[in-house]
Amino acid sequence: MPMKNPPHPSKVVRVSCLEPLGLNVTEGAKILGISRQALSNLVNCRARISTDMAIRLAKAFGSTTETWIRLQAA
């Protein structure tokens, strides 16, 4: 059953991935192998989670690519 108001993927990245590890955007970007600006755009709702980004997030933070794609599609 879909959530009525699913969290925006950017909030999930920030709250579930970066904050628990004490990472800022610069550190998170290094882990993901992307520019600081690209991650900043994502966590500030200025970019969508692409398939490539979903793969990077899944590998870096122990989730699945499908999870990130579904979050973006919700």
PDB file of C-alpha atoms in Angstrom:
ATOM      1  CA  MET A   1       0.000   0.000   0.000  1.00  0.00           C
ATOM      2  CA  PRO A   2       1.543   3.343  -1.031  1.00  0.00           C
ATOM      3  CA  MET A   3       2.202   5.984   1.578  1.00  0.00           C
ATOM      4  CA  LYS A   4      -0.137   8.994   1.432  1.00  0.00           C
ATOM      5  CA  ASN A   5       2.692  11.495   1.800  1.00  0.00           C
ATOM      6  CA  PRO A   6       5.978   9.708   1.147  1.00  0.00           C
ATOM      7  CA  PRO A   7       9.095  11.629   2.152  1.00  0.00           C
ATOM      8  CA  HIS A   8      10.915  13.406  -0.638  1.00  0.00           C
ATOM      9  CA  PRO A   9      13.990  11.379  -1.643  1.00  0.00           C
ATOM     10  CA  SER A  10      16.244  14.293  -0.721  1.00  0.00           C
ATOM     11  CA  LYS A  11      15.063  14.091   2.874  1.00  0.00           C
ATOM     12  CA  VAL A  12      15.748  10.355   2.923  1.00  0.00           C
ATOM     13  CA  VAL A  13      19.291  10.906   1.633  1.00  0.00           C
ATOM     14  CA  ARG A  14      19.954  13.544   4.265  1.00  0.00           C
ATOM     15  CA  VAL A  15      18.231  11.908   7.259  1.00  0.00           C
ATOM     16  CA  SER A  16      18.928   8.230   6.560  1.00  0.00           C
ATOM     17  CA  CYS A  17      22.311   8.350   4.849  1.00  0.00           C
ATOM     18  CA  LEU A  18      24.306  11.465   5.645  1.00  0.00           C
ATOM     19  CA  GLU A  19      23.239  12.453   9.162  1.00  0.00           C
ATOM     20  CA  PRO A  20      23.602   9.024  10.856  1.00  0.00           C
ATOM     21  CA  LEU A  21      27.205   8.863   9.652  1.00  0.00           C
ATOM     22  CA  GLY A  22      27.912  12.480  10.560  1.00  0.00           C
ATOM     23  CA  LEU A  23      28.625  13.332   6.931  1.00  0.00           C
ATOM     24  CA  ASN A  24      28.266  16.721   5.330  1.00  0.00           C
ATOM     25  CA  VAL A  25      27.524  17.201   1.637  1.00  0.00           C
ATOM     26  CA  THR A  26      31.205  17.375   0.674  1.00  0.00           C
ATOM     27  CA  GLU A  27      32.041  14.120   2.467  1.00  0.00           C
ATOM     28  CA  GLY A  28      28.944  12.378   1.109  1.00  0.00           C
ATOM     29  CA  ALA A  29      29.802  13.468  -2.414  1.00  0.00           C
ATOM     30  CA  LYS A  30      33.295  11.977  -2.095  1.00  0.00           C
ATOM     31  CA  ILE A  31      31.835   8.655  -0.939  1.00  0.00           C
ATOM     32  CA  LEU A  32      29.381   8.651  -3.848  1.00  0.00           C
ATOM     33  CA  GLY A  33      32.041   9.673  -6.374  1.00  0.00           C
ATOM     34  CA  ILE A  34      30.108  12.757  -7.491  1.00  0.00           C
ATOM     35  CA  SER A  35      30.622  16.486  -7.242  1.00  0.00           C
ATOM     36  CA  ARG A  36      29.647  18.395  -4.155  1.00  0.00           C
ATOM     37  CA  GLN A  37      27.273  20.459  -6.302  1.00  0.00           C
ATOM     38  CA  ALA A  38      25.500  17.336  -7.600  1.00  0.00           C
ATOM     39  CA  LEU A  39      24.814  16.075  -4.075  1.00  0.00           C
ATOM     40  CA  SER A  40      23.858  19.552  -2.907  1.00  0.00           C
ATOM     41  CA  ASN A  41      21.327  19.767  -5.739  1.00  0.00           C
ATOM     42  CA  LEU A  42      19.896  16.404  -4.724  1.00  0.00           C
ATOM     43  CA  VAL A  43      19.553  17.076  -1.002  1.00  0.00           C
ATOM     44  CA  ASN A  44      18.071  20.518  -1.699  1.00  0.00           C
ATOM     45  CA  CYS A  45      15.352  19.127  -4.013  1.00  0.00           C
ATOM     46  CA  ARG A  46      16.886  20.611  -7.161  1.00  0.00           C
ATOM     47  CA  ALA A  47      17.715  17.248  -8.752  1.00  0.00           C
ATOM     48  CA  ARG A  48      16.005  13.898  -9.118  1.00  0.00           C
ATOM     49  CA  ILE A  49      17.511  10.519  -8.307  1.00  0.00           C
ATOM     50  CA  SER A  50      18.669   9.116 -11.635  1.00  0.00           C
ATOM     51  CA  THR A  51      19.364   5.442 -12.210  1.00  0.00           C
ATOM     52  CA  ASP A  52      23.087   6.150 -11.885  1.00  0.00           C
ATOM     53  CA  MET A  53      22.542   8.006  -8.610  1.00  0.00           C
ATOM     54  CA  ALA A  54      20.305   5.200  -7.327  1.00  0.00           C
ATOM     55  CA  ILE A  55      23.110   2.712  -7.977  1.00  0.00           C
ATOM     56  CA  ARG A  56      25.647   4.934  -6.208  1.00  0.00           C
ATOM     57  CA  LEU A  57      23.367   5.466  -3.189  1.00  0.00           C
ATOM     58  CA  ALA A  58      22.644   1.746  -2.925  1.00  0.00           C
ATOM     59  CA  LYS A  59      26.329   0.799  -3.009  1.00  0.00           C
ATOM     60  CA  ALA A  60      27.440   3.536  -0.636  1.00  0.00           C
ATOM     61  CA  PHE A  61      24.731   3.231   1.984  1.00  0.00           C
ATOM     62  CA  GLY A  62      23.722  -0.440   1.898  1.00  0.00           C
ATOM     63  CA  SER A  63      20.299  -0.225   0.307  1.00  0.00           C
ATOM     64  CA  THR A  64      19.019  -1.340  -3.087  1.00  0.00           C
ATOM     65  CA  THR A  65      18.843   0.511  -6.368  1.00  0.00           C
ATOM     66  CA  GLU A  66      15.153  -0.352  -6.579  1.00  0.00           C
ATOM     67  CA  THR A  67      14.473   1.334  -3.241  1.00  0.00           C
ATOM     68  CA  TRP A  68      15.855   4.644  -4.495  1.00  0.00           C
ATOM     69  CA  ILE A  69      14.047   4.416  -7.819  1.00  0.00           C
ATOM     70  CA  ARG A  70      10.761   3.697  -6.033  1.00  0.00           C
ATOM     71  CA  LEU A  71      11.293   6.619  -3.659  1.00  0.00           C
ATOM     72  CA  GLN A  72      11.804   8.942  -6.605  1.00  0.00           C
ATOM     73  CA  ALA A  73       8.734   7.581  -8.386  1.00  0.00           C
ATOM     74  CA  ALA A  74       6.479   7.939  -5.321  1.00  0.00           C
TER      75      ALA A  74
END
